[in-house]
Coordinates of N, CA and C in Angstrom, one line a residue:
X976 N -40.2 79.2 2.2 CA -41.1 78.1 3.1 C -41.7 78.9 4.0
X977 N -42.8 78.6 4.3 CA -43.7 79.1 5.2 C -42.9 78.7 6.7
X978 N -43.3 79.9 7.6 CA -42.9 79.7 9.2 C -43.9 78.8 9.5
X979 N -43.9 77.7 9.8 CA -44.9 76.8 10.2 C -45.1 77.0 11.5
X980 N -46.3 77.7 11.6 CA -47.2 77.9 12.8 C -48.3 77.2 13.3
X981 N -48.3 76.0 12.9 CA -48.8 75.0 13.4 C -47.7 73.4 13.6
X982 N -47.7 73.4 15.0 CA -46.7 72.4 15.2 C -47.2 71.2 15.6
X983 N -47.1 69.9 15.7 CA -47.4 68.6 16.2 C -46.3 67.9 16.1
X984 N -46.6 67.1 17.3 CA -45.5 65.7 17.8 C -45.9 65.0 17.0
X985 N -45.1 64.3 15.9 CA -45.5 63.3 15.1 C -45.2 62.0 15.8
X986 N -44.7 61.4 16.4 CA -44.8 60.5 17.1 C -46.1 60.1 17.8
X987 N -46.5 61.3 18.6 CA -47.6 60.9 19.3 C -48.8 61.1 18.5
X988 N -48.8 61.9 17.3 CA -49.9 61.6 16.7 C -50.1 60.5 15.8
X989 N -48.9 60.0 15.3 CA -49.1 58.7 14.7 C -49.5 57.5 15.6
X990 N -49.2 57.5 16.7 CA -49.4 56.7 17.9 C -51.1 56.8 18.0
X991 N -51.7 58.1 18.2 CA -53.1 58.3 18.4 C -54.0 57.8 17.1
X992 N -53.4 57.8 16.0 CA -53.9 57.5 14.8 C -53.7 56.1 14.3
X993 N -52.9 55.3 14.9 CA -52.7 53.9 14.5 C -53.7 53.0 14.2
X994 N -54.7 53.2 15.1 CA -55.8 52.3 14.8 C -57.1 53.1 14.3
X995 N -57.0 54.0 13.6 CA -58.0 55.0 13.0 C -58.0 54.7 11.4
X996 N -59.0 54.9 10.7 CA -59.1 54.9 9.4 C -58.5 55.8 8.4
X997 N -58.7 55.9 7.4 CA -58.4 56.9 6.4 C -59.0 58.4 6.5
X998 N -60.1 57.9 6.8 CA -61.1 59.0 6.7 C -60.9 59.9 8.3
X999 N -60.7 59.0 9.3 CA -60.1 59.7 10.5 C -58.9 60.6 10.4
X1000 N -58.2 59.8 9.6 CA -56.9 60.6 9.8 C -57.1 62.0 8.6
X1001 N -57.8 62.0 7.6 CA -58.1 62.8 6.6 C -59.0 64.2 7.6
X1002 N -60.0 63.6 8.5 CA -60.5 64.4 9.4 C -59.5 65.2 10.4
X1003 N -58.6 64.5 11.2 CA -57.5 65.0 11.6 C -57.0 66.2 11.0
X1004 N -56.6 65.9 9.8 CA -55.6 66.7 9.1 C -56.3 68.3 8.9
X1005 N -57.4 68.1 8.4 CA -58.1 69.4 8.4 C -58.3 70.2 9.6
X1006 N -58.7 69.3 10.3 CA -58.9 70.0 11.6 C -57.9 70.8 12.4
X1007 N -56.6 70.1 11.8 CA -55.2 70.4 12.6 C -54.9 71.6 11.9
X1008 N -54.9 71.4 10.5 CA -54.3 72.6 9.5 C -55.1 73.2 8.9
X1009 N -56.4 73.0 8.8 CA -57.7 73.6 7.8 C -57.2 74.2 6.7
X1010 N -57.1 75.4 6.3 CA -56.8 76.1 4.8 C -55.4 75.9 4.8
X1011 N -54.3 75.4 5.8 CA -52.8 75.5 5.3 C -52.3 74.4 5.0
X1012 N -53.7 73.2 5.0 CA -53.3 71.8 4.0 C -53.9 71.8 2.7
X1013 N -52.8 71.2 1.9 CA -53.0 71.3 0.3 C -53.1 69.9 0.0
X1014 N -53.9 69.1 -0.7 CA -53.5 67.7 -1.4 C -53.0 68.1 -3.0
X1015 N -51.6 67.2 -2.8 CA -50.8 67.4 -4.2 C -51.2 66.0 -5.0
X1016 N -52.0 66.0 -5.9 CA -52.5 65.0 -6.5 C -52.1 64.8 -7.8
X1017 N -51.4 63.2 -8.0 CA -51.2 62.8 -9.4 C -52.1 62.5 -10.0
X1018 N -53.5 62.0 -9.7 CA -54.4 61.7 -10.8 C -54.1 60.2 -11.0
X1019 N -53.8 59.1 -10.0 CA -53.7 57.8 -10.1 C -54.7 57.3 -9.3
X1020 N -54.6 56.0 -9.6 CA -56.0 55.3 -8.8 C -56.2 55.8 -7.3
X1021 N -54.9 55.9 -6.6 CA -54.9 56.3 -5.3 C -55.5 57.6 -5.1
X1022 N -55.2 58.5 -6.4 CA -55.5 59.9 -6.2 C -57.2 60.3 -6.0
X1023 N -57.8 59.0 -6.9 CA -59.2 59.2 -7.2 C -59.6 58.8 -5.6
X1024 N -59.3 57.9 -5.3 CA -59.9 57.2 -3.9 C -59.6 58.5 -3.1
X1025 N -58.6 59.1 -2.9 CA -58.4 60.1 -1.9 C -59.1 61.5 -2.2
X1026 N -59.3 61.7 -3.4 CA -60.2 63.1 -3.7 C -61.5 62.6 -3.4
X1027 N -62.0 61.4 -3.4 CA -63.5 61.2 -2.9 C -63.4 61.0 -1.5
X1028 N -62.4 60.7 -0.6 CA -62.6 60.7 0.5 C -62.4 62.0 1.3
X1029 N -61.6 63.0 0.6 CA -61.5 64.4 1.1 C -62.6 65.2 0.7
X1030 N -63.4 64.9 -0.3 CA -64.7 65.5 -0.6 C -65.7 65.6 0.6
X1031 N -65.8 64.5 1.0 CA -66.7 63.9 2.2 C -66.4 64.7 3.6
X1032 N -65.2 65.5 3.5 CA -64.6 66.0 4.7 C -64.8 67.7 4.5
X1033 N -63.9 67.8 3.2 CA -63.8 69.3 2.8 C -63.8 69.5 1.3
X1034 N -65.3 69.4 0.7 CA -65.7 69.6 -0.6 C -65.0 70.5 -1.3
X1035 N -64.6 71.6 -0.7 CA -63.9 72.9 -1.5 C -62.3 72.7 -1.1
X1036 N -61.5 71.5 -0.8 CA -60.3 71.3 -0.5 C -59.5 72.0 -1.6
X1037 N -58.5 72.7 -1.0 CA -57.4 73.1 -2.5 C -56.6 71.4 -2.9
X1038 N -56.6 71.6 -4.0 CA -55.6 70.4 -4.8 C -55.1 70.7 -6.0
X1039 N -53.9 70.5 -5.9 CA -52.9 70.8 -7.0 C -52.5 69.6 -7.7
X1040 N -52.4 69.8 -8.8 CA -51.8 69.0 -9.8 C -50.4 69.1 -11.0
X1041 N -49.5 68.7 -10.4 CA -48.2 69.2 -11.3 C -48.4 68.8 -12.9
X1042 N -48.8 69.7 -13.5 CA -48.8 69.8 -14.9 C -47.4 70.2 -15.5
X1043 N -46.5 69.0 -15.6 CA -45.4 69.0 -16.3 C -45.2 69.4 -17.7
X1044 N -46.2 69.2 -18.5 CA -46.6 69.5 -19.9 C -46.3 68.4 -20.9
X1045 N -46.0 67.2 -20.0 CA -45.5 66.0 -20.7 C -46.3 64.9 -20.1
X1046 N -47.7 65.0 -19.8 CA -48.6 64.0 -19.4 C -49.2 63.2 -20.6
X1047 N -49.7 62.1 -20.5 CA -50.7 61.5 -21.4 C -51.8 62.1 -21.6
X1048 N -52.5 62.2 -22.6 CA -53.8 62.8 -23.0 C -54.8 62.2 -22.3
X1049 N -54.8 61.1 -21.8 CA -55.6 60.3 -20.8 C -55.6 60.9 -19.4
X1050 N -54.5 61.6 -19.1 CA -54.4 62.0 -17.9 C -55.3 63.3 -17.5
X1051 N -54.8 64.4 -18.9 CA -55.6 65.6 -19.0 C -57.1 65.3 -19.2
X1052 N -57.6 64.3 -19.8 CA -59.0 64.1 -19.9 C -59.6 63.4 -18.6
X1053 N -58.7 62.8 -17.7 CA -59.2 62.5 -16.6 C -59.6 63.8 -15.8
X1054 N -58.5 64.7 -15.5 CA -58.8 65.9 -14.9 C -59.9 66.6 -14.9
X1055 N -60.7 66.4 -16.2 CA -61.8 67.4 -16.7 C -62.8 66.5 -16.3
X1056 N -63.1 65.2 -16.0 CA -64.1 64.3 -15.5 C -64.2 64.5 -14.2
X1057 N -62.7 64.7 -13.4 CA -62.7 64.8 -12.1 C -63.4 66.3 -11.6
X1058 N -63.2 67.5 -12.3 CA -63.8 68.6 -12.1 C -65.1 68.7 -12.3
X1059 N -65.7 67.7 -13.1 CA -67.2 67.3 -13.4 C -67.9 67.0 -12.1
X1060 N -67.2 65.9 -11.5 CA -67.6 64.9 -10.7 C -67.7 65.6 -9.2
X1061 N -66.4 66.7 -9.1 CA -66.4 67.2 -7.8 C -66.1 69.0 -8.2
X1062 N -67.5 69.6 -8.4 CA -67.0 70.9 -8.8 C -66.6 71.9 -7.7
X1063 N -66.8 71.4 -6.4 CA -66.3 72.5 -5.6 C -64.8 72.5 -5.0
X1064 N -64.2 70.9 -5.6 CA -62.7 71.3 -5.3 C -61.8 72.6 -6.0
X1065 N -61.2 72.8 -5.4 CA -60.3 73.9 -5.8 C -59.2 73.4 -6.5
X1066 N -59.2 72.9 -7.7 CA -58.2 72.3 -8.3 C -57.5 73.3 -9.4
X1067 N -56.0 73.1 -8.9 CA -55.2 74.2 -9.5 C -54.2 73.3 -10.5
X1068 N -53.9 73.5 -11.3 CA -52.8 72.9 -12.4 C -51.6 73.6 -12.3
X1069 N -50.4 73.2 -11.6 CA -49.1 74.0 -11.3 C -48.5 73.8 -12.5
X1070 N -47.7 74.6 -13.2 CA -47.0 74.3 -14.4 C -45.6 75.1 -14.0
X1071 N -44.5 74.3 -15.0 CA -43.0 74.9 -14.4 C -42.9 76.1 -15.2
X1072 N -41.6 76.8 -14.8 CA -41.6 78.1 -15.2 C -41.0 78.0 -16.6
X1073 N -40.4 77.2 -17.2 CA -40.2 77.1 -18.3 C -41.1 76.0 -19.2
X1074 N -41.5 76.7 -20.4 CA -42.4 75.6 -21.1 C -41.3 74.6 -22.1
X1075 N -41.7 73.3 -22.6 CA -41.1 72.5 -22.9 C -40.1 73.0 -24.0
X1076 N -40.4 74.0 -24.7 CA -39.6 74.7 -26.0 C -38.5 75.3 -25.2
X1077 N -38.8 75.8 -24.1 CA -37.7 76.7 -23.5 C -36.8 75.8 -22.7
X1078 N -37.1 74.8 -22.5 CA -36.7 74.0 -21.5 C -35.6 73.1 -22.6
X1079 N -36.0 72.6 -23.9 CA -35.0 72.3 -24.8 C -34.0 73.4 -25.4
X1080 N -34.8 74.6 -25.3 CA -33.6 75.4 -25.8 C -32.3 75.6 -24.6
X1081 N -32.6 75.3 -23.4 CA -31.6 75.8 -22.4 C -30.9 74.6 -22.0
X1082 N -31.5 73.7 -21.9 CA -30.8 72.2 -21.5 C -30.7 71.2 -22.9
X1083 N -31.1 71.4 -24.1 CA -31.2 70.3 -25.0 C -32.4 69.5 -25.2
X1084 N -32.5 68.9 -26.1 CA -33.9 68.3 -26.4 C -33.7 67.0 -25.6
X1085 N -35.1 66.7 -25.4 CA -35.3 65.2 -24.7 C -34.4 65.1 -23.5
X1086 N -34.4 66.2 -22.4 CA -33.8 65.8 -21.2 C -33.9 65.0 -20.3
X1087 N -35.3 64.5 -20.6 CA -35.6 63.4 -19.5 C -34.8 62.1 -19.8
X1088 N -34.4 61.9 -20.7 CA -33.6 60.9 -21.5 C -32.2 61.0 -20.8
X1089 N -31.4 62.1 -20.9 CA -30.2 62.0 -20.7 C -29.9 62.6 -19.0
X1090 N -30.9 63.3 -18.5 CA -30.7 63.7 -17.0 C -32.3 63.7 -16.6
X1091 N -32.5 62.8 -16.1 CA -34.2 62.5 -15.7 C -34.1 63.4 -14.4
X1092 N -33.1 62.9 -13.7 CA -33.2 63.9 -12.2 C -33.7 65.5 -12.6
X1093 N -33.1 65.9 -13.4 CA -32.9 67.7 -13.8 C -34.4 67.6 -14.5
X1094 N -34.6 66.9 -15.1 CA -36.2 67.3 -15.8 C -37.3 67.5 -14.5
X1095 N -36.9 66.0 -13.8 CA -38.1 66.2 -12.7 C -37.9 67.0 -11.9
X1096 N -36.5 67.8 -11.7 CA -36.4 69.1 -10.7 C -36.8 70.3 -11.2
X1097 N -36.9 70.6 -12.6 CA -37.4 71.5 -13.2 C -38.7 71.7 -13.2
X1098 N -39.4 70.3 -13.3 CA -40.9 70.1 -13.9 C -41.9 70.0 -12.7
X1099 N -41.3 69.5 -11.9 CA -42.1 68.9 -10.6 C -41.3 69.4 -9.2
X1100 N -40.2 69.5 -8.9 CA -39.8 69.6 -7.7 C -39.8 70.8 -7.1
X1101 N -39.0 72.0 -8.3 CA -39.2 73.3 -8.1 C -40.6 74.0 -7.9
X1102 N -41.7 73.6 -9.0 CA -42.9 74.1 -8.9 C -43.8 73.6 -7.7
X1103 N -43.5 72.6 -7.1 CA -44.0 72.0 -6.1 C -43.3 72.7 -4.8
X1104 N -42.3 72.9 -4.5 CA -41.7 73.4 -3.7 C -42.3 75.2 -3.4
X1105 N -42.6 75.6 -4.3 CA -43.2 77.3 -4.5 C -44.7 76.9 -4.1
X1106 N -45.2 76.1 -4.8 CA -46.7 75.9 -4.1 C -46.6 75.6 -2.6
X1107 N -45.9 74.7 -2.1 CA -46.2 74.4 -0.8 C -45.7 75.2 0.2
X1108 N -44.9 76.4 0.0 CA -44.6 77.4 0.7 C -45.7 78.4 0.9
X1109 N -46.9 78.1 0.6 CA -48.1 78.8 1.0 C -48.8 77.8 1.7
X1110 N -48.4 76.7 2.4 CA -49.0 75.6 3.3 C -47.8 75.4 4.3
X1111 N -49.0 74.9 5.4 CA -48.0 74.1 6.6 C -47.9 72.6 6.2
X1112 N -49.0 72.0 5.5 CA -48.9 70.7 5.3 C -49.5 70.3 3.9
X1113 N -49.0 69.2 3.5 CA -49.5 68.4 2.3 C -49.8 67.0 2.4
X1114 N -51.0 66.8 1.5 CA -51.2 65.3 1.7 C -50.7 64.3 0.4
X1115 N -51.0 63.1 0.6 CA -50.0 62.5 -0.6 C -50.8 61.0 -0.4
X1116 N -51.1 60.5 -1.8 CA -51.8 58.8 -1.8 C -50.9 58.0 -1.7
X1117 N -49.7 58.1 -1.2 CA -48.7 57.0 -0.9 C -49.3 55.8 -0.1
X1118 N -48.8 54.5 -0.6 CA -49.0 53.4 0.0 C -47.9 52.4 0.2
X1119 N -48.1 51.8 1.4 CA -46.8 50.9 1.7 C -46.3 50.3 0.4
X1120 N -47.4 49.4 0.0 CA -47.1 48.2 -0.7 C -46.7 48.6 -1.9
X1121 N -46.8 50.0 -2.1 CA -46.2 50.5 -3.7 C -45.0 50.0 -4.2
X1122 N -44.0 50.4 -3.3 CA -42.8 49.8 -3.7 C -41.7 49.7 -2.3
X1123 N -40.5 49.1 -2.6 CA -39.6 49.2 -1.4 C -39.4 50.3 -0.5
X1124 N -39.3 51.6 -1.5 CA -38.9 52.9 -0.8 C -40.3 53.6 -0.2
X1125 N -41.2 53.0 0.0 CA -42.5 53.5 0.6 C -42.6 52.6 1.9
X1126 N -42.1 51.7 2.2 CA -42.8 50.7 3.3 C -42.8 51.2 4.5
X1127 N -42.0 52.4 4.9 CA -42.1 52.9 6.1 C -42.9 54.2 6.3
X1128 N -43.5 54.2 5.5 CA -44.5 55.4 5.3 C -45.5 55.5 6.4
X1129 N -45.5 56.8 7.0 CA -46.4 56.7 8.2 C -47.6 57.7 7.8
X1130 N -48.6 57.6 8.7 CA -49.9 58.6 8.6 C -49.4 60.2 8.5
X1131 N -48.5 60.5 9.3 CA -48.0 61.6 9.1 C -46.2 61.6 9.3
X1132 N -45.8 62.3 8.6 CA -44.5 62.3 8.3 C -43.7 63.7 8.2
X1133 N -42.6 63.8 8.7 CA -41.9 65.1 8.6 C -41.1 65.1 7.0
X1134 N -41.5 66.2 6.4 CA -40.9 66.3 5.3 C -39.9 67.2 4.9
X1135 N -38.5 66.6 5.2 CA -37.4 67.7 5.0 C -37.2 68.4 3.8
X1136 N -37.3 67.2 2.8 CA -37.5 67.6 1.5 C -38.0 69.3 1.2
X1137 N -38.9 69.3 1.7 CA -40.0 70.7 1.4 C -40.4 71.5 2.7
X1138 N -39.5 71.1 3.7 CA -39.8 71.6 5.0 C -41.4 71.6 5.6
X1139 N -41.8 70.6 5.1 CA -43.4 70.6 5.6 C -43.5 69.3 6.2
X1140 N -44.6 69.2 6.5 CA -45.5 67.9 7.1 C -46.4 67.1 5.9
X1141 N -46.0 66.0 5.8 CA -46.7 65.3 4.6 C -48.0 64.2 5.3
X1142 N -48.9 64.2 4.8 CA -50.2 63.3 5.7 C -50.3 62.2 4.5
X1143 N -50.1 61.2 4.9 CA -50.7 60.0 3.9 C -51.8 59.2 4.4
X1144 N -52.9 59.3 4.0 CA -54.0 58.4 5.0 C -54.1 57.1 4.2
X1145 N -53.5 57.0 3.0 CA -53.9 55.5 2.3 C -52.8 54.5 2.5
X1146 N -51.7 54.5 3.5 CA -50.9 53.8 3.8 C -51.2 52.3 4.2
X1147 N -52.2 52.0 4.3 CA -52.3 50.7 4.9 C -53.2 50.0 3.5
X1148 N -53.7 50.7 2.6 CA -54.6 50.1 1.5 C -53.5 49.5 0.5
X1149 N -54.2 48.1 -0.2 CA -53.6 47.6 -1.0 C -54.2 48.1 -2.2
X1150 N -53.6 47.6 -3.3 CA -53.8 47.9 -4.8 C -55.4 47.1 -5.3
X1151 N -55.8 46.2 -4.6 CA -56.8 45.5 -4.6 C -58.2 46.1 -3.9
X1152 N -57.7 47.1 -2.5 CA -58.7 47.4 -2.1 C -58.8 49.0 -2.8
X1153 N -58.1 49.5 -3.3 CA -58.0 51.2 -4.0 C -59.2 50.6 -5.2
X1154 N -59.0 49.6 -5.9 CA -59.7 49.2 -6.6 C -61.1 48.8 -6.6
X1155 N -61.5 48.0 -5.6 CA -62.7 47.8 -5.0 C -63.4 49.0 -4.9
X1156 N -62.9 50.3 -4.1 CA -63.8 51.4 -3.8 C -63.8 52.2 -4.7
X1157 N -63.0 52.2 -5.9 CA -63.3 52.8 -7.1 C -64.5 52.1 -7.9
X1158 N -64.7 50.9 -8.1 CA -65.8 50.1 -8.5 C -67.2 50.3 -7.8
X1159 N -66.7 50.4 -6.6 CA -67.9 50.3 -5.8 C -68.5 51.7 -5.9
X1160 N -67.8 53.0 -5.9 CA -68.3 54.1 -5.8 C -68.3 54.9 -7.2
X1161 N -68.0 53.8 -8.2 CA -67.9 54.3 -9.6 C -67.0 55.8 -9.9
X1162 N -65.9 55.8 -9.2 CA -65.2 56.8 -9.5 C -64.4 56.8 -10.9
X1163 N -64.2 57.9 -11.5 CA -63.4 58.1 -13.0 C -61.8 57.9 -12.5
X1164 N -61.2 57.5 -13.6 CA -59.8 57.1 -13.2 C -59.1 56.8 -14.7
X1165 N -57.9 56.7 -14.8 CA -57.3 57.2 -15.7 C -57.5 55.8 -16.8
X1166 N -58.0 55.7 -18.1 CA -58.1 54.7 -18.9 C -56.9 54.0 -19.0
X1167 N -55.5 54.6 -18.9 CA -54.4 53.8 -19.1 C -54.2 52.7 -17.9
X1168 N -55.1 52.8 -16.8 CA -55.1 51.8 -16.0 C -55.5 50.2 -16.4
X1169 N -56.3 50.5 -17.4 CA -56.7 49.5 -18.0 C -55.9 48.6 -19.0
X1170 N -54.7 49.2 -19.3 CA -53.8 49.1 -20.2 C -52.4 48.8 -19.6
X1171 N -52.4 48.3 -18.5 CA -51.1 47.7 -17.7 C -50.2 48.8 -17.6
X1172 N -51.0 50.0 -17.0 CA -50.0 51.2 -16.4 C -50.6 51.2 -15.0
X1173 N -50.2 50.5 -14.1 CA -50.7 50.7 -12.5 C -50.2 51.8 -12.0
X1174 N -49.3 52.4 -12.6 CA -48.4 53.8 -11.8 C -48.3 54.7 -13.2
X1175 N -48.7 56.0 -13.7 CA -48.5 57.0 -14.3 C -48.1 58.2 -14.0
X1176 N -47.1 58.4 -14.8 CA -46.8 59.7 -14.5 C -46.3 60.3 -15.9
X1177 N -45.2 60.9 -16.4 CA -45.2 61.7 -17.7 C -45.1 60.6 -18.8
X1178 N -45.6 60.8 -20.0 CA -45.5 60.0 -20.9 C -44.2 59.4 -21.5
X1179 N -43.2 60.2 -21.4 CA -41.9 59.9 -21.9 C -41.3 58.8 -20.9
X1180 N -41.9 58.9 -20.1 CA -40.6 58.3 -18.7 C -41.9 57.1 -18.1
X1181 N -43.0 56.5 -19.1 CA -43.7 55.4 -18.3 C -44.1 54.7 -19.2
X1182 N -44.1 53.1 -19.0 CA -44.3 52.3 -19.9 C -45.1 51.2 -19.2
X1183 N -45.8 50.7 -19.8 CA -46.8 49.5 -19.0 C -45.9 48.5 -18.5
X1184 N -46.4 47.9 -17.5 CA -45.6 47.1 -16.7 C -46.1 45.2 -17.1
X1185 N -44.8 44.6 -17.0 CA -45.1 42.9 -17.3 C -45.7 42.2 -16.1
X1186 N -46.2 41.1 -16.4 CA -46.7 40.3 -15.3 C -45.6 40.0 -14.3
X1187 N -46.1 40.1 -13.2 CA -44.9 39.9 -12.1 C -44.2 41.0 -11.6
X1188 N -44.0 42.1 -12.2 CA -43.2 43.4 -12.0 C -44.0 44.1 -11.1
X1189 N -43.2 44.9 -10.1 CA -43.5 46.0 -9.1 C -44.2 46.8 -9.9
X1190 N -45.2 47.3 -9.0 CA -46.5 48.5 -9.9 C -45.8 49.7 -10.5
X1191 N -44.7 49.9 -9.8 CA -43.9 51.2 -10.3 C -42.6 51.0 -11.0
X1192 N -42.4 49.4 -11.6 CA -41.5 49.4 -12.5 C -41.8 49.8 -13.9
X1193 N -42.6 50.3 -14.4 CA -43.0 51.0 -15.5 C -42.5 52.7 -15.6
X1194 N -41.8 53.0 -14.0 CA -41.5 54.4 -14.0 C -40.0 54.5 -14.4
X1195 N -39.5 55.4 -15.3 CA -38.0 55.5 -15.3 C -37.6 54.2 -15.8
X1196 N -38.1 53.3 -16.2 CA -37.7 51.8 -16.5 C -35.9 51.5 -16.8
X1197 N -35.8 52.3 -17.9 CA -34.4 52.2 -18.3 C -33.1 52.9 -17.4
X1198 N -33.8 53.2 -16.2 CA -32.7 54.0 -15.6 C -32.7 53.5 -13.9
X1199 N -31.6 53.9 -13.3 CA -31.7 53.3 -11.8 C -32.6 54.4 -10.8
X1200 N -33.4 55.1 -11.5 CA -34.1 56.3 -11.0 C -35.5 55.6 -10.5
X1201 N -35.9 55.5 -9.3 CA -37.2 54.8 -8.9 C -38.3 56.2 -8.4
X1202 N -37.9 57.3 -8.1 CA -38.8 58.3 -7.4 C -38.6 59.5 -8.4
X1203 N -39.4 60.5 -8.6 CA -39.0 61.8 -8.9 C -38.5 62.8 -7.9
X1204 N -38.4 62.3 -6.6 CA -38.0 63.2 -6.0 C -39.1 63.7 -4.9
X1205 N -40.1 64.0 -5.1 CA -41.2 64.5 -4.1 C -41.4 63.7 -3.0
X1206 N -41.2 62.4 -3.2 CA -41.1 61.6 -1.6 C -39.9 60.7 -0.8
X1207 N -38.9 61.4 -0.9 CA -37.6 61.2 -0.2 C -37.6 61.8 1.1

């Protein structure tokens, strides 16, 4: 982990930002952390909105995507469209140490079915931990109404999992507002959103949701797992 040279009083900052909008939060974040801030983008609908807002403040901002090797083809296609739309962004695909074949050889085939937490650790948590060691803070597109586990998310959060500071500019946005923004600005988005996939992760652990379900109900739906571990 980095020795954080930039220290902020999270309670005081959240009070100061309480009545500010998302763009103000992003401006504060880059003013405070500069090149020591990275956006970890999942390429979901919120991610498209946040990338667009970031581009207005820092067009060449570093952005990382955790490429587990298990994403839908639609997700990889979206990444190419994002590169075309925002050519100045420093978009980096972060890979796990093990290839899918090496993981199967070491831990057995279809690890995501037998030990989904371990699979997420190998292909998401460990790679992100190594990447965040280069930064003092990271940005996320979490919204409070996405799930019960996210209702207390603040604009600025102490991230004990990664020994960092996590900034979430979109906490007050609703799903409807996200899509209004996408449509208004004609942003690229994952085609799977049009097929009842409101939350999209790895192909093996994501299914479309049914009417009335929580928007994250399609993630790890056959297990008690609700988060990959990045946002605990």
